Amino acid sequence: MKRKNLDRRRFLLGGLGLGGALALGGCGRLAASRTGQNALQAGDDATQFVQRLLMTPQTLAPEFPASAISASFYANGTTDPGEADYKALAANQFADYRLKVGGLVTTPFEISLSELRALPSRTQITRHDCVEGWSAIGQWTGAPLHLLLERAGLKPEARYVLFRCFDTMDSDSLDTPRPHYYETVDLVDAYHPQTILAYDMGGAALGVPHGAPLRLRVERQLGYKMPKYLKSIEVIDSFAAVDGGKGGYWEDQGYDWYAGI
Amino acid sequence: MHAAAPSPTHLAFRHPLPIRIAHWINVTAMTILLLSGLQIFNAHPELDFGSTSSFYKHPALTIGATGESPDRGYLQVFGHRLDTTGVLGVSRSDGDVSERAFPSWITLPAEQDLATGRRWHFLFAWIFVVNGLVYLAFGLLSGQLRRRLIPTRAELRGIGASLREHLTLRFPKGEEATRYNVLQKLAYLIVVLGLLPLQILAGLAMSPGFDAVAPWLPEAFGGRQSARTAHFVIAMLLVAFVFIHLAMVLLTGPFNQLRGMITGWFTVRAEREAS
């Protein structure tokens, strides 16, 4: 009896020690391996699956009264792109700016800011949630993305919309060129009523820190899904061949593609 | 109490298998949720009330660094600042002094990596939720939940005596120790049916996707940033609960208690007379 108890104690202690070591020491290495990556990905897949199950394509993100607008809206990420093509457009108040719409569409086109402003618009006061944890409320006015997609006419193989931006981000090494910011959304979010190409913020033309001349709003996801400084819109069937292949600049750095949580 | 003759020492079956499995899955999930949660907190080490952030202007809580030379770390709660250099705000990782809210030895991953921290957090949040639902379903169907967590009227009347016993570290022995006493029942009830569901709701209230489905949820907490503050405070309360829980295990015979939660069997010691 005594002997048995001792063995059991040793077994229990050993088990606890092993479990603890695995849990604390192994987590980092586990997460870095391919299988680990895939396993961790399962949580995001579950989140996307359940959220899409609970929401309809029309379910709106909460909108707020004008009194709720944040006095100062923090501008995160790039706040003043230094690229020459962007600088040239900005110097002329984006009068020569043309948003390119192409890819898997029947009629690719380019559209100027004044033409965009002539389209039916949507104004919404929404909460912007950064992946870091902070929130700010702002008023956005812009052209619903679905109007542009309908004008272009999607081909049957269309699955995602790719947004390319003027601004570049830090690269991993000096040898590789600085990657441009980019993002992708699927057609559910692309056709959502609150998904707009915003040209006004708080009733005035969108400032450079917030993404002039155009930024995307995807209100049911986190801030990094809403690229600033939009250069072109491309309808695609897969983002596997675009840059890092994960569907966005931050996704290529390890962030989840579906940023609903 | 019992007759004068001490009852012989014997084994009593205490924890059914589904509850034991749920307990250990929960230990794993809550540990990873805490460590990855602190990693996520580090990306914006400030807590606010309302829908939006104050960006360190009038925060409820901040963990920061002065940026002076030498750098000092601090914890600031409602305007009261406490120097926490070495642990909070400024700490050593890999031999270097770095500015980070929680130190590397308590975050998952150890280095500053929000993306991976989020993946751990959400994967184990799902494991925690599914495990909790299985536990609740088993507990309700088997009657274990009522038997374990709901105090009887008689037990509630005896709460004063139980409190005195605990404060003097005299814990129930013999047959009495094979079921939860009234304080245990109340503590587990508050955690299992109060704090843990509230913690899940506070977490969901921070999700822009879930807020579209249930706009009332962040409002119920007083706004998204209030929900974030609640999520943090509840996490700290759960940590406090775990400390008390572990202290109780240590004080009442850790090997017997551990065996009870691993094999299900618990040794009932012969009660000493008039202790």
PDB file of N, CA, C and O in Angstrom, chain A residues 64 139 153 167 232:
ATOM      1  N   PHE A  64     -23.678  54.607 -34.756  1.00  0.00           N
ATOM      2  CA  PHE A  64     -23.737  55.444 -33.561  1.00  0.00           C
ATOM      3  C   PHE A  64     -24.282  56.833 -33.900  1.00  0.00           C
ATOM      4  O   PHE A  64     -24.219  57.268 -35.057  1.00  0.00           O
ATOM      5  N   GLN A 139     -17.167  59.125 -38.618  1.00  0.00           N
ATOM      6  CA  GLN A 139     -18.217  59.167 -39.647  1.00  0.00           C
ATOM      7  C   GLN A 139     -17.575  59.041 -41.026  1.00  0.00           C
ATOM      8  O   GLN A 139     -16.651  59.790 -41.351  1.00  0.00           O
ATOM      9  N   GLY A 153     -19.074  44.074 -63.667  1.00  0.00           N
ATOM     10  CA  GLY A 153     -19.620  42.765 -64.043  1.00  0.00           C
ATOM     11  C   GLY A 153     -18.667  41.645 -63.678  1.00  0.00           C
ATOM     12  O   GLY A 153     -17.635  41.452 -64.326  1.00  0.00           O
ATOM     13  N   ASP A 167       0.855  52.862 -50.443  1.00  0.00           N
ATOM     14  CA  ASP A 167       1.892  52.882 -49.408  1.00  0.00           C
ATOM     15  C   ASP A 167       2.642  51.563 -49.316  1.00  0.00           C
ATOM     16  O   ASP A 167       2.085  50.498 -49.525  1.00  0.00           O
ATOM     17  N   SER A 232      -5.885  50.364 -56.618  1.00  0.00           N
ATOM     18  CA  SER A 232      -6.654  49.600 -57.599  1.00  0.00           C
ATOM     19  C   SER A 232      -7.488  48.533 -56.915  1.00  0.00           C
ATOM     20  O   SER A 232      -7.197  48.134 -55.780  1.00  0.00           O
TER      21      SER A 232
END
